[in-house]
CSV table of C-alpha atoms in Angstrom, one decimal:
chain,number,residue,atom,x,y,z
C,1,MET,CA,-66.6,-13.4,-133.4
C,2,ASP,CA,-66.2,-9.7,-134.5
C,3,THR,CA,-67.7,-10.0,-138.2
C,4,THR,CA,-69.8,-7.7,-140.7
C,5,TYR,CA,-71.6,-8.0,-144.2
C,6,ASP,CA,-70.8,-4.4,-144.8
C,7,VAL,CA,-68.1,-4.9,-147.8
C,8,LYS,CA,-67.2,-2.9,-150.8
C,9,PHE,CA,-64.5,-3.2,-153.4
C,10,TRP,CA,-62.4,-0.7,-155.1
C,11,LYS,CA,-60.2,-1.1,-158.3
C,12,THR,CA,-56.7,-2.4,-157.9
C,13,SER,CA,-54.4,0.6,-157.8
C,14,VAL,CA,-51.1,0.3,-159.9
C,15,TYR,CA,-48.2,2.0,-158.7
C,16,GLU,CA,-45.1,2.0,-161.1
C,17,GLY,CA,-41.7,2.7,-159.5
C,18,LYS,CA,-38.4,2.9,-160.8
C,19,THR,CA,-37.6,-0.7,-159.9
C,20,LYS,CA,-40.7,-2.3,-159.9
C,21,THR,CA,-44.5,-2.0,-160.1
C,22,THR,CA,-46.8,-2.9,-157.2
C,23,TYR,CA,-50.5,-4.0,-157.5
C,24,THR,CA,-52.6,-2.9,-154.5
C,25,VAL,CA,-56.1,-4.7,-153.9
C,26,ARG,CA,-58.3,-2.0,-151.7
C,27,TRP,CA,-61.3,-2.8,-150.0
C,28,LEU,CA,-63.7,-1.3,-147.2
C,29,VAL,CA,-65.0,-3.6,-144.4
C,30,ALA,CA,-67.6,-1.5,-142.1
C,31,ARG,CA,-66.2,1.8,-144.1
C,32,GLU,CA,-62.6,0.6,-142.8
C,33,GLU,CA,-60.1,0.6,-145.6
C,34,TRP,CA,-57.8,-2.6,-146.2
C,35,ARG,CA,-54.9,-2.9,-148.5
C,36,LYS,CA,-52.8,-5.7,-149.9
C,37,PRO,CA,-50.1,-5.3,-152.4
C,38,PHE,CA,-48.7,-7.8,-154.8
C,39,VAL,CA,-45.9,-7.7,-157.2
C,40,LYS,CA,-47.7,-9.2,-160.1
C,41,ALA,CA,-51.4,-8.1,-161.5
C,42,ALA,CA,-52.6,-11.7,-161.8
C,43,LEU,CA,-51.8,-12.4,-158.1
C,44,ALA,CA,-53.6,-9.4,-157.2
C,45,ASP,CA,-56.7,-10.5,-159.6
C,46,SER,CA,-56.8,-13.7,-158.2
C,47,PHE,CA,-56.9,-12.4,-154.6
C,48,ARG,CA,-59.5,-9.7,-155.2
C,49,ALA,CA,-61.6,-12.3,-157.0
C,50,GLY,CA,-61.7,-14.5,-153.7
C,51,LEU,CA,-62.6,-11.6,-151.8
C,52,MET,CA,-65.7,-10.7,-154.2
C,53,SER,CA,-66.5,-14.5,-154.6
C,54,ALA,CA,-66.9,-14.7,-150.6
C,55,ALA,CA,-69.0,-11.7,-150.4
C,56,SER,CA,-71.1,-12.6,-153.4
C,57,LYS,CA,-71.6,-15.8,-151.2
C,58,GLY,CA,-72.9,-13.9,-148.2
C,59,GLU,CA,-70.0,-14.6,-146.2
C,60,ALA,CA,-69.1,-12.4,-143.4
C,61,PHE,CA,-65.9,-10.5,-143.2
C,62,SER,CA,-63.7,-10.1,-140.2
C,63,LEU,CA,-63.7,-6.4,-138.4
C,64,SER,CA,-60.1,-7.5,-137.0
C,65,THR,CA,-58.4,-8.7,-140.3
C,66,GLY,CA,-60.6,-7.6,-143.3
C,67,LEU,CA,-60.8,-11.0,-144.5
C,68,PRO,CA,-63.7,-13.5,-145.2
C,69,VAL,CA,-64.4,-15.9,-142.2
C,70,SER,CA,-63.0,-18.6,-144.9
C,71,HIS,CA,-60.0,-17.0,-144.9
C,72,MET,CA,-59.2,-16.4,-141.3
C,73,SER,CA,-56.8,-18.3,-139.0
C,74,ARG,CA,-58.1,-19.8,-135.9
C,75,ALA,CA,-57.0,-16.8,-134.4
C,76,ALA,CA,-60.1,-15.0,-135.3
C,77,GLY,CA,-62.3,-17.1,-133.4
C,78,VAL,CA,-60.3,-16.4,-130.1
C,79,LYS,CA,-60.6,-13.0,-128.3
C,80,TRP,CA,-57.2,-11.4,-127.1
C,81,TYR,CA,-58.9,-10.7,-123.5
C,82,ASP,CA,-59.8,-14.1,-123.0
C,83,PHE,CA,-56.6,-15.8,-124.5
C,84,ALA,CA,-54.5,-13.4,-122.1
C,85,ILE,CA,-56.6,-14.4,-119.2
C,86,GLN,CA,-55.8,-18.1,-120.1
C,87,PHE,CA,-52.2,-17.5,-120.7
C,88,VAL,CA,-52.0,-15.9,-117.1
C,89,ASP,CA,-54.1,-18.7,-115.5
C,90,GLN,CA,-51.7,-21.4,-117.0
C,91,LEU,CA,-48.4,-19.6,-115.3
C,92,TRP,CA,-50.0,-18.8,-112.1
C,93,GLU,CA,-49.3,-22.0,-110.3
C,94,ARG,CA,-45.5,-22.3,-111.6
C,95,THR,CA,-44.0,-18.7,-111.5
C,96,SER,CA,-43.2,-16.4,-108.5
C,97,ALA,CA,-45.2,-13.6,-107.1
C,98,ASN,CA,-42.9,-10.9,-108.5
C,99,ASN,CA,-43.5,-12.8,-112.0
C,100,ARG,CA,-46.9,-12.9,-111.9
C,101,ARG,CA,-47.0,-9.1,-110.9
C,102,ASN,CA,-44.7,-8.3,-114.0
C,103,VAL,CA,-46.9,-10.2,-116.5
C,104,ALA,CA,-50.1,-8.3,-115.4
C,105,LYS,CA,-48.1,-5.1,-115.7
C,106,ALA,CA,-47.2,-6.0,-119.0
C,107,LEU,CA,-50.3,-7.2,-120.5
C,108,THR,CA,-52.7,-4.2,-119.0
C,109,PRO,CA,-51.6,-1.6,-121.7
C,110,VAL,CA,-51.7,-4.0,-124.5
C,111,THR,CA,-54.9,-5.1,-123.9
C,112,ILE,CA,-56.4,-1.6,-123.8
C,113,ALA,CA,-54.7,-1.0,-127.1
C,114,LEU,CA,-56.4,-4.3,-128.4
C,115,LEU,CA,-60.0,-2.8,-128.3
C,116,ARG,CA,-62.4,-1.9,-130.8
C,117,SER,CA,-62.8,1.7,-129.2
C,118,GLN,CA,-61.3,3.2,-126.3
C,119,PRO,CA,-63.3,3.1,-122.7
C,120,THR,CA,-63.9,6.7,-122.5
C,121,MET,CA,-67.0,6.1,-120.1
C,122,PHE,CA,-64.3,5.0,-117.7
C,123,LYS,CA,-61.2,6.6,-115.9
C,124,GLY,CA,-58.1,5.7,-117.5
C,125,VAL,CA,-56.4,4.6,-114.2
C,126,ASP,CA,-59.4,2.7,-113.4
C,127,VAL,CA,-59.6,0.6,-116.5
C,128,ARG,CA,-55.7,-0.2,-115.9
C,129,ARG,CA,-56.3,-1.1,-112.3
C,130,ALA,CA,-59.0,-3.4,-113.1
C,131,LEU,CA,-56.9,-5.2,-115.7
C,132,ARG,CA,-53.7,-5.3,-113.6
C,133,GLU,CA,-55.2,-5.8,-110.0
C,134,TYR,CA,-58.4,-8.4,-111.1
C,135,ALA,CA,-58.4,-9.4,-114.7
C,136,PHE,CA,-54.8,-10.8,-114.6
C,137,ASN,CA,-54.7,-12.0,-111.2
C,138,THR,CA,-55.9,-15.6,-111.2
C,139,ARG,CA,-56.8,-15.3,-107.4
C,140,ARG,CA,-58.6,-12.0,-107.3
C,141,ARG,CA,-60.7,-12.3,-110.5
C,142,ASP,CA,-63.8,-13.6,-108.9
C,143,GLN,CA,-63.7,-11.2,-106.1
C,144,ALA,CA,-63.6,-7.9,-108.1
C,145,PRO,CA,-66.1,-5.7,-106.6
C,146,PRO,CA,-69.1,-4.5,-108.7
C,147,GLU,CA,-67.7,-1.5,-110.3
C,148,ILE,CA,-64.5,-3.5,-111.5
C,149,ALA,CA,-66.7,-6.1,-112.7
C,150,VAL,CA,-68.5,-3.7,-114.9
C,151,ILE,CA,-65.3,-2.5,-116.6
C,152,LEU,CA,-64.1,-6.0,-117.2
C,153,ARG,CA,-67.3,-7.2,-118.9
C,154,TRP,CA,-67.0,-4.0,-121.1
C,155,VAL,CA,-63.3,-4.9,-121.9
C,156,GLN,CA,-64.2,-8.6,-122.7
C,157,ARG,CA,-67.0,-7.6,-125.2
C,158,ASN,CA,-64.7,-5.0,-127.0
C,159,SER,CA,-61.6,-6.8,-127.1
C,160,LEU,CA,-60.5,-7.8,-130.7
C,161,THR,CA,-59.7,-11.0,-131.7
C,162,MET,CA,-56.1,-12.8,-131.7
C,163,ALA,CA,-56.0,-12.0,-135.4
C,164,ALA,CA,-55.1,-8.7,-134.6
C,165,TRP,CA,-51.4,-9.9,-134.2
C,166,GLU,CA,-51.8,-10.8,-137.9
C,167,ASN,CA,-52.0,-7.0,-138.7
C,168,GLU,CA,-49.0,-5.2,-138.8
C,169,SER,CA,-50.4,-2.0,-138.1
C,170,ILE,CA,-52.2,-3.0,-135.3
C,171,VAL,CA,-49.0,-4.8,-133.7
C,172,ASP,CA,-47.2,-1.6,-134.1
C,173,GLU,CA,-50.0,0.5,-132.4
C,174,ALA,CA,-50.0,-2.4,-129.3
C,175,LEU,CA,-46.2,-2.0,-128.9
C,176,ARG,CA,-46.1,1.6,-128.8
C,177,ALA,CA,-48.9,1.3,-126.1
C,178,ALA,CA,-47.0,-1.2,-124.1
C,179,ALA,CA,-44.1,1.4,-124.2
C,180,THR,CA,-46.2,4.4,-123.1
C,181,LYS,CA,-47.3,5.3,-119.6
C,182,LEU,CA,-51.1,6.6,-118.8
C,183,ASP,CA,-49.7,10.1,-118.9
C,184,GLY,CA,-48.1,9.7,-122.2
C,185,THR,CA,-44.6,9.4,-121.5
C,186,SER,CA,-42.5,6.4,-122.3
C,187,VAL,CA,-41.9,3.8,-119.7
C,188,ALA,CA,-38.5,2.8,-118.5
C,189,ALA,CA,-36.3,1.1,-121.0
C,190,SER,CA,-35.9,-1.8,-118.6
C,191,SER,CA,-39.9,-2.1,-118.3
C,192,ALA,CA,-40.2,-2.3,-122.2
C,193,ARG,CA,-37.6,-5.3,-122.1
C,194,ARG,CA,-39.5,-6.9,-119.6
C,195,THR,CA,-42.8,-6.6,-121.6
C,196,LYS,CA,-41.2,-7.9,-124.6
C,197,ARG,CA,-40.0,-11.1,-122.9
C,198,VAL,CA,-43.5,-11.4,-121.5
C,199,LEU,CA,-45.3,-11.0,-124.7
C,200,ASN,CA,-42.8,-13.4,-126.4
C,201,VAL,CA,-43.5,-16.0,-124.0
C,202,LEU,CA,-47.3,-15.6,-124.4
C,203,PHE,CA,-46.7,-15.8,-128.4
C,204,GLU,CA,-44.9,-19.0,-127.7
C,205,TYR,CA,-47.9,-20.3,-125.9
C,206,ALA,CA,-50.0,-19.2,-128.7
C,207,LEU,CA,-48.2,-21.2,-131.2
C,208,LYS,CA,-48.1,-24.2,-129.0
C,209,LYS,CA,-51.9,-23.7,-128.8
C,210,LYS,CA,-52.1,-23.4,-132.5
C,211,VAL,CA,-53.8,-19.9,-132.3
C,212,LEU,CA,-51.1,-18.1,-134.3
C,213,LYS,CA,-48.9,-19.4,-136.9
C,214,GLU,CA,-46.0,-17.1,-136.1
C,215,ASN,CA,-44.6,-14.9,-133.5
C,216,PRO,CA,-45.5,-11.3,-134.7
C,217,LEU,CA,-42.2,-10.2,-132.7
C,218,PRO,CA,-39.5,-11.5,-134.8
C,219,LYS,CA,-36.0,-11.4,-133.0
C,220,GLY,CA,-34.5,-7.8,-133.3
C,221,LYS,CA,-37.9,-6.1,-133.2
C,222,GLY,CA,-38.5,-4.1,-129.8
C,223,THR,CA,-41.6,-3.1,-128.1
C,224,SER,CA,-41.4,0.4,-129.3
C,225,THR,CA,-39.9,1.9,-132.6
C,226,THR,CA,-38.3,4.3,-130.2
C,227,ALA,CA,-36.9,2.3,-127.4
C,228,ALA,CA,-34.2,4.0,-125.1
C,229,LYS,CA,-31.0,2.6,-125.0
C,230,THR,CA,-30.0,1.5,-121.5
C,231,SER,CA,-26.9,0.5,-119.4
C,232,SER,CA,-26.8,-2.0,-116.8
C,233,ALA,CA,-23.6,-0.2,-115.2
C,234,VAL,CA,-23.9,1.4,-111.9
C,235,ASP,CA,-23.9,5.2,-111.9
C,236,LYS,CA,-20.6,6.0,-110.1
C,237,ARG,CA,-22.4,9.3,-108.7
C,238,SER,CA,-24.7,7.0,-106.7
C,239,LEU,CA,-21.6,5.7,-104.6
C,240,LEU,CA,-21.0,6.6,-101.0
C,241,ASN,CA,-17.6,7.7,-99.8
C,242,THR,CA,-16.6,6.4,-96.2
C,243,GLU,CA,-17.4,9.7,-94.4
C,244,GLN,CA,-20.9,10.0,-96.3
C,245,ALA,CA,-22.0,6.5,-95.3
C,246,ALA,CA,-20.8,7.2,-91.7
C,247,LYS,CA,-22.9,10.1,-91.4
C,248,LEU,CA,-25.9,8.3,-92.8
C,249,LEU,CA,-25.8,5.6,-90.6
C,250,GLY,CA,-25.0,7.4,-87.7
C,251,TRP,CA,-27.7,9.6,-87.9
C,252,ILE,CA,-30.1,6.5,-88.6
C,253,HIS,CA,-28.5,4.9,-85.2
C,254,GLY,CA,-29.5,8.0,-83.3
C,255,ARG,CA,-33.2,7.9,-84.4
C,256,PRO,CA,-35.1,7.6,-80.9
C,257,ARG,CA,-37.5,4.8,-82.4
C,258,GLY,CA,-36.0,1.8,-84.3
C,259,GLY,CA,-32.9,3.5,-85.1
C,260,ARG,CA,-30.4,0.8,-83.8
C,261,ARG,CA,-32.5,-1.9,-85.5
C,262,LEU,CA,-32.5,-0.1,-88.7
C,263,HIS,CA,-28.8,0.8,-88.4
C,264,THR,CA,-28.0,-2.9,-88.2
C,265,PHE,CA,-30.1,-3.4,-91.4
C,266,PHE,CA,-28.2,-0.7,-93.4
C,267,ALA,CA,-24.9,-2.0,-92.0
C,268,ALA,CA,-25.5,-5.3,-93.1
C,269,MET,CA,-25.9,-4.2,-96.8
C,270,TYR,CA,-22.9,-1.7,-96.7
C,271,TYR,CA,-20.6,-4.3,-95.2
C,272,ALA,CA,-21.8,-7.6,-96.8
C,273,GLY,CA,-23.2,-6.2,-100.3
C,274,ALA,CA,-26.4,-8.5,-99.4
C,275,ARG,CA,-29.7,-7.6,-101.2
C,276,PRO,CA,-32.6,-6.2,-99.1
C,277,GLU,CA,-34.9,-9.2,-99.4
C,278,GLU,CA,-31.9,-11.1,-98.4
C,279,VAL,CA,-31.0,-9.2,-95.3
C,280,VAL,CA,-34.5,-9.3,-93.9
C,281,ALA,CA,-34.5,-13.2,-94.3
C,282,ILE,CA,-31.5,-14.1,-92.4
C,283,VAL,CA,-31.9,-16.0,-89.2
C,284,VAL,CA,-29.6,-15.6,-86.2
C,285,GLY,CA,-28.5,-19.3,-86.6
C,286,ASP,CA,-27.0,-18.3,-89.9
C,287,VAL,CA,-24.9,-15.7,-88.3
C,288,ARG,CA,-21.4,-17.4,-87.5
C,289,LEU,CA,-19.7,-15.1,-85.3
C,290,PRO,CA,-16.4,-15.7,-83.4
C,291,ALA,CA,-16.3,-15.5,-79.6
C,292,ALA,CA,-15.9,-11.9,-78.2
C,293,ASP,CA,-12.5,-12.5,-77.1
C,294,ALA,CA,-11.3,-14.1,-80.2
C,295,ASP,CA,-8.2,-12.7,-81.8
C,296,ASP,CA,-9.7,-13.0,-85.3
C,297,GLN,CA,-13.1,-11.2,-85.3
C,298,TRP,CA,-14.0,-11.9,-88.9
C,299,GLY,CA,-17.4,-13.9,-89.1
C,300,GLU,CA,-19.7,-15.6,-91.9
C,301,LEU,CA,-23.3,-14.9,-93.0
C,302,LEU,CA,-25.0,-17.7,-94.6
C,303,LEU,CA,-27.4,-16.8,-97.3
C,304,HIS,CA,-29.9,-19.1,-98.7
C,305,THR,CA,-33.5,-17.5,-98.5
C,306,ALA,CA,-35.0,-14.3,-99.9
C,307,HIS,CA,-38.1,-12.4,-98.7
C,308,PRO,CA,-39.0,-10.1,-101.7
C,309,GLU,CA,-41.8,-7.6,-101.3
C,310,VAL,CA,-44.3,-8.0,-104.0
C,311,GLY,CA,-47.7,-7.4,-102.3
C,312,LYS,CA,-50.2,-9.7,-101.0
C,313,GLN,CA,-52.4,-9.9,-103.9
C,314,TRP,CA,-49.9,-11.8,-105.6
C,315,THR,CA,-48.6,-14.2,-103.1
C,316,ASP,CA,-50.0,-17.8,-102.6
C,317,THR,CA,-50.1,-17.1,-98.7
C,318,GLY,CA,-51.5,-13.7,-98.8
C,319,GLU,CA,-48.3,-12.2,-96.9
C,320,VAL,CA,-46.9,-8.9,-98.5
C,321,ARG,CA,-43.4,-10.8,-98.9
C,322,GLU,CA,-42.8,-14.1,-100.6
C,323,GLU,CA,-40.4,-16.7,-99.3
C,324,ARG,CA,-37.8,-17.6,-102.3
C,325,GLY,CA,-34.5,-19.1,-102.9
C,326,LEU,CA,-31.5,-16.9,-103.9
C,327,LYS,CA,-31.9,-14.8,-107.1
C,328,GLY,CA,-30.1,-16.7,-109.9
C,329,ARG,CA,-29.6,-19.6,-108.0
C,330,ALA,CA,-31.1,-23.1,-107.4
C,331,ALA,CA,-33.8,-23.4,-104.7
C,332,ASP,CA,-31.7,-25.0,-101.9
C,333,ASP,CA,-28.2,-23.1,-102.8
C,334,THR,CA,-26.4,-21.2,-100.1
C,335,ARG,CA,-24.0,-18.3,-100.5
C,336,THR,CA,-21.4,-17.7,-98.0
C,337,VAL,CA,-20.5,-13.8,-97.3
C,338,PRO,CA,-17.6,-12.8,-95.1
C,339,CYS,CA,-18.5,-10.9,-92.1
C,340,ARG,CA,-15.9,-8.2,-91.2
C,341,PRO,CA,-14.8,-7.2,-87.8
C,342,ALA,CA,-16.8,-4.0,-87.8
C,343,LEU,CA,-20.1,-5.9,-88.7
C,344,THR,CA,-19.3,-8.6,-86.2
C,345,ARG,CA,-19.3,-6.2,-83.4
C,346,ILE,CA,-22.7,-4.6,-84.9
C,347,LEU,CA,-24.5,-7.8,-85.2
C,348,ARG,CA,-23.4,-9.4,-81.8
C,349,ALA,CA,-24.7,-6.1,-80.1
C,350,HIS,CA,-27.8,-6.2,-82.1
C,351,ILE,CA,-28.3,-10.1,-81.0
C,352,GLU,CA,-27.8,-9.4,-77.5
C,353,LYS,CA,-29.9,-6.2,-77.1
C,354,GLU,CA,-33.0,-7.8,-78.9
C,355,GLY,CA,-32.5,-11.1,-77.2
C,356,LEU,CA,-32.6,-13.2,-80.3
C,357,LYS,CA,-32.7,-16.9,-80.5
C,358,PRO,CA,-31.0,-19.0,-83.3
C,359,ASP,CA,-34.4,-19.5,-85.0
C,360,ASP,CA,-35.4,-16.0,-85.0
C,361,LEU,CA,-35.1,-13.6,-87.7
C,362,LEU,CA,-32.1,-11.3,-87.4
C,363,MET,CA,-34.0,-8.4,-88.7
C,364,GLN,CA,-37.7,-8.0,-87.6
C,365,GLY,CA,-40.2,-5.3,-87.9
C,366,GLU,CA,-41.1,-3.3,-84.6
C,367,LYS,CA,-44.0,-5.7,-84.0
C,368,GLY,CA,-41.8,-8.9,-84.9
C,369,GLY,CA,-42.2,-10.5,-88.4
C,370,ASP,CA,-40.3,-9.2,-91.5
C,371,LEU,CA,-38.9,-5.7,-91.4
C,372,ALA,CA,-41.3,-3.9,-93.8
C,373,GLY,CA,-39.9,-2.3,-97.1
C,374,SER,CA,-41.7,1.1,-96.4
C,375,VAL,CA,-40.0,1.6,-92.9
C,376,PHE,CA,-36.4,1.3,-94.2
C,377,ARG,CA,-36.9,3.4,-97.4
C,378,ARG,CA,-38.7,6.0,-95.5
C,379,ALA,CA,-35.8,6.1,-92.9
C,380,TRP,CA,-33.3,6.4,-95.6
C,381,ARG,CA,-35.0,9.1,-97.5
C,382,ARG,CA,-35.4,11.1,-94.1
C,383,ALA,CA,-31.4,10.3,-93.3
C,384,ARG,CA,-30.4,11.5,-96.7
C,385,LYS,CA,-32.3,14.7,-96.4
C,386,GLU,CA,-31.0,15.6,-92.9
C,387,VAL,CA,-27.4,14.6,-93.7
C,388,LEU,CA,-26.6,15.4,-97.3
C,389,THR,CA,-26.0,18.9,-98.5
C,390,SER,CA,-28.7,20.4,-100.7
C,391,TYR,CA,-26.6,19.7,-103.7
C,392,GLU,CA,-25.9,16.1,-102.7
C,393,PHE,CA,-29.4,15.6,-102.1
C,394,GLY,CA,-30.4,16.2,-105.4
C,395,THR,CA,-28.0,13.8,-107.0
C,396,PRO,CA,-28.0,10.2,-107.5
C,397,LEU,CA,-25.7,10.2,-104.2
C,398,GLY,CA,-27.1,7.2,-102.1
C,399,ARG,CA,-30.5,8.0,-103.6
C,400,ARG,CA,-31.8,3.9,-103.3
C,401,VAL,CA,-31.2,1.8,-100.5
C,402,TYR,CA,-29.6,-0.7,-103.1
C,403,ASP,CA,-26.8,1.8,-103.4
C,404,LEU,CA,-25.3,0.5,-100.3
C,405,ARG,CA,-24.7,-2.8,-101.8
C,406,HIS,CA,-23.5,-1.2,-105.0
C,407,THR,CA,-21.1,0.7,-102.7
C,408,CYS,CA,-20.0,-2.9,-101.0
C,409,LEU,CA,-19.2,-4.6,-104.1
C,410,THR,CA,-17.4,-1.5,-105.4
C,411,ASN,CA,-15.1,-1.4,-102.3
C,412,TRP,CA,-14.4,-4.9,-102.8
C,413,LEU,CA,-13.4,-4.8,-106.2
C,414,ASN,CA,-11.3,-1.7,-105.7
C,415,ALA,CA,-9.4,-3.2,-102.7
C,416,GLY,CA,-8.2,-5.7,-105.1
C,417,VAL,CA,-10.3,-8.8,-104.3
C,418,PRO,CA,-10.4,-10.9,-107.6
C,419,ALA,CA,-13.5,-10.4,-109.5
C,420,ALA,CA,-14.7,-14.0,-109.2
C,421,THR,CA,-14.7,-14.0,-105.6
C,422,VAL,CA,-16.7,-11.0,-105.4
C,423,ALA,CA,-19.1,-12.5,-107.7
C,424,GLU,CA,-19.5,-15.6,-105.6
C,425,TRP,CA,-20.1,-13.3,-102.4
C,426,ALA,CA,-22.4,-11.0,-104.2
C,427,GLY,CA,-24.4,-13.8,-106.0
C,428,ASN,CA,-23.8,-12.7,-109.6
C,429,SER,CA,-22.1,-14.1,-112.3
C,430,VAL,CA,-18.4,-12.6,-113.4
C,431,PRO,CA,-19.6,-11.3,-116.4
C,432,VAL,CA,-22.7,-9.5,-115.0
C,433,LEU,CA,-20.6,-8.3,-112.0
C,434,LEU,CA,-17.9,-6.5,-114.5
C,435,ALA,CA,-20.5,-5.2,-116.8
C,436,THR,CA,-22.2,-3.6,-113.9
C,437,TYR,CA,-19.3,-2.2,-112.1
C,438,ALA,CA,-16.8,-1.5,-114.7
C,439,ARG,CA,-17.1,2.3,-114.3
C,440,CYS,CA,-16.7,2.2,-110.7
C,441,ILE,CA,-13.4,0.2,-110.3
C,442,ASP,CA,-10.5,2.7,-109.7
C,443,GLY,CA,-8.5,1.0,-107.1
C,444,GLN,CA,-5.3,0.5,-109.5
C,445,LEU,CA,-5.7,3.9,-111.0
C,446,ASP,CA,-2.6,5.4,-109.2
C,447,ASP,CA,-0.4,2.7,-110.7
C,448,LEU,CA,-2.0,3.2,-114.0
C,449,LYS,CA,-1.6,7.0,-114.0
C,450,HIS,CA,2.3,6.4,-113.1
C,451,ARG,CA,2.8,3.9,-116.0
C,452,ILE,CA,1.2,6.4,-118.5
C,453,GLU,CA,3.4,9.1,-117.2
C,454,GLN,CA,6.6,6.8,-117.8
C,455,ALA,CA,5.8,7.2,-121.5
C,456,GLY,CA,6.9,10.4,-121.5
C,457,GLU,CA,5.5,13.9,-122.6
C,458,LEU,CA,6.2,16.2,-125.4
C,459,PRO,CA,8.6,19.0,-124.6
C,460,ASP,CA,7.4,22.4,-123.7
C,461,PRO,CA,7.2,24.6,-126.5
C,462,SER,CA,7.5,28.1,-124.8
C,463,ALA,CA,10.9,26.3,-123.0
C,464,ALA,CA,12.3,25.8,-126.5
C,465,THR,CA,11.6,29.4,-128.0
C,466,GLY,CA,12.9,31.0,-124.7
């Protein structure tokens, strides 16, 4: 416990405002000033007398709260660093690898903010890495190399207690730190929201363990006083038209090494709207294609598994990808997506050329196994650079591989496919689908323009005066 006997008291200050008078008790703990305001003089005198009585009895005062040990909650006996590790460990077995990584990212800057002094003897990037990759990783903590272990021991010794969350100024400082990158710039608003969610879960755990008496993040309070506003809507500038998509996929198809395999991957996203982690998880047996001579060349893709890429340090298997169920669905749920004739031809040719069997992965890396995200992202970046004009390359147009999915879903909606059907094919809820793609739906725009024109226009003033 971080305590001191170095305590001094000042006279109670009185501030007479227009509507009320405030009485503020002021005292020093190890040369740090503490204040507590009261609306009545008797309350201030009583509180001050309690502090002075504790000091006269030789009672230690907390460096984190400024209060005597007898006045402190259970939080003062638990260091933040130790509790954060306890929180991570009890989550580990029942959460996904991606969630484990997000929790570590969220707790890292907060932990640095809750130190008695900043670790100037270590590089900032090294401290963050030590916390994110080892301290808050249950599997790797005991495997930390010596130089990392030194950093973590220092952090543990210098961590404030959980009582810091009972101090409003420290709470504000920690939340500002959580919303700031190492270079001083603000994190993305989505990251700030994710950090707030993680902290709320942690504080619920602290309440359950009776370490805290209340959640210091009440509803409506964000992780930063200047949190940026965000929109979940897709930027229309990121969508590809038919000509642009054809040129990009055509360039990829022509690559001498793995071009046709990658073309199949991107085509599945463009025509079926599947997420990248879903495409890499498809097995050949779940591709239901009609016979080559059938009149109807529409097929089906049965999606039931995803292989998100999160890093081998976060998965139970030590693999880069983790096998999971579909996003937002029950573990064994299946989603059926129509396979249009153009995609049917591409998939049939791919399966035949690669000699794939029903239990093989449809999309494989060059040496088998899952197709690496770094491979298809690198190919996509190169295709944009080679195909797009310099102006287009500098815009959001197809900047992310995920924009192929956005383009597909937008095309379905503009073609008049009911939103409920598109949501089912895409694996979204209808409200999320409409909120995401509302700005991109213009399939009925010509008809709407015609209706607006039918309402009539004002007469031309120049014609009337002529």
